[in-house]
Amino acid sequence: MRIYYFDIRDGVPVRDKAGLELASDGAAIAHSKGLADQVRREKPKGHPELQIVVIDESGREVHRERVYPGAA
């Protein structure tokens, strides 16, 4: 199991300091898609370029999930 971090980015990043232990990159990507769905349901205003960036424990970027795929 590896630790993955799910940073939120829209200009200035908000760092995930706790992380989440998951089995694989694929599991982390699936989790980021679920987070994006959750944010979409909450409908925050003024954040059209919001992204969830998945970083593994070595600091490697694994995936970027746009919350609003058609924006910008």
Coordinates of C-alpha atoms in Angstrom, one line a residue:
M1 CA 0.0 0.0 0.0
R2 CA 1.2 3.5 -0.8
I3 CA 0.2 6.9 0.5
Y4 CA -1.5 9.3 -2.0
Y5 CA -2.2 13.0 -1.5
F6 CA -5.1 14.8 -3.1
D7 CA -4.2 18.5 -3.5
I8 CA -6.9 21.0 -4.6
R9 CA -5.7 23.6 -7.1
D10 CA -7.3 26.7 -8.5
G11 CA -4.5 29.2 -8.6
V12 CA -2.9 28.7 -5.2
P13 CA -2.8 25.0 -4.2
V14 CA -4.3 23.6 -1.0
R15 CA -2.1 20.8 0.1
D16 CA -3.4 17.5 1.5
K17 CA -1.1 16.9 4.5
A18 CA -2.7 13.7 5.7
G19 CA -2.9 11.6 2.5
L20 CA -4.7 8.3 2.1
E21 CA -3.3 4.8 1.9
L22 CA -4.4 3.0 -1.3
A23 CA -3.4 -0.1 -3.2
S24 CA -2.5 1.5 -6.5
D25 CA -2.3 4.5 -8.8
G26 CA -5.6 3.3 -10.3
A27 CA -7.3 3.3 -6.9
A28 CA -6.0 6.8 -6.3
I29 CA -7.3 8.0 -9.6
A30 CA -10.7 6.5 -8.9
H31 CA -10.7 8.3 -5.6
S32 CA -9.9 11.6 -7.2
K33 CA -12.9 11.1 -9.6
G34 CA -15.1 10.5 -6.6
L35 CA -13.8 13.7 -4.9
A36 CA -14.5 15.7 -8.1
D37 CA -18.1 14.4 -8.2
Q38 CA -18.6 15.4 -4.5
V39 CA -17.3 18.9 -5.2
R40 CA -19.5 19.2 -8.3
R41 CA -22.6 18.3 -6.1
E42 CA -21.6 21.1 -3.7
K43 CA -21.4 23.6 -6.6
P44 CA -18.8 26.0 -5.3
K45 CA -19.0 29.4 -7.1
G46 CA -16.1 31.1 -8.8
H47 CA -13.8 28.1 -9.3
P48 CA -14.1 27.1 -13.0
E49 CA -10.5 25.7 -13.2
L50 CA -10.6 23.7 -10.0
Q51 CA -8.5 20.5 -10.1
I52 CA -7.7 17.6 -7.8
V53 CA -4.1 16.7 -8.2
V54 CA -3.0 13.2 -7.1
I55 CA 0.6 13.0 -5.8
D56 CA 2.2 9.8 -4.6
E57 CA 4.4 9.4 -1.6
S58 CA 7.5 10.0 -3.6
G59 CA 6.2 13.4 -4.8
R60 CA 5.3 12.2 -8.3
E61 CA 2.2 13.6 -9.9
V62 CA -0.1 10.6 -10.8
H63 CA -3.2 12.3 -12.2
R64 CA -5.1 15.6 -12.5
E65 CA -8.8 15.5 -12.3
R66 CA -10.7 18.6 -13.5
V67 CA -13.8 19.2 -11.4
Y68 CA -15.5 21.0 -14.3
P69 CA -14.1 19.3 -17.4
G70 CA -15.7 21.6 -19.9
A71 CA -14.5 24.8 -18.2
A72 CA -11.7 27.1 -19.5

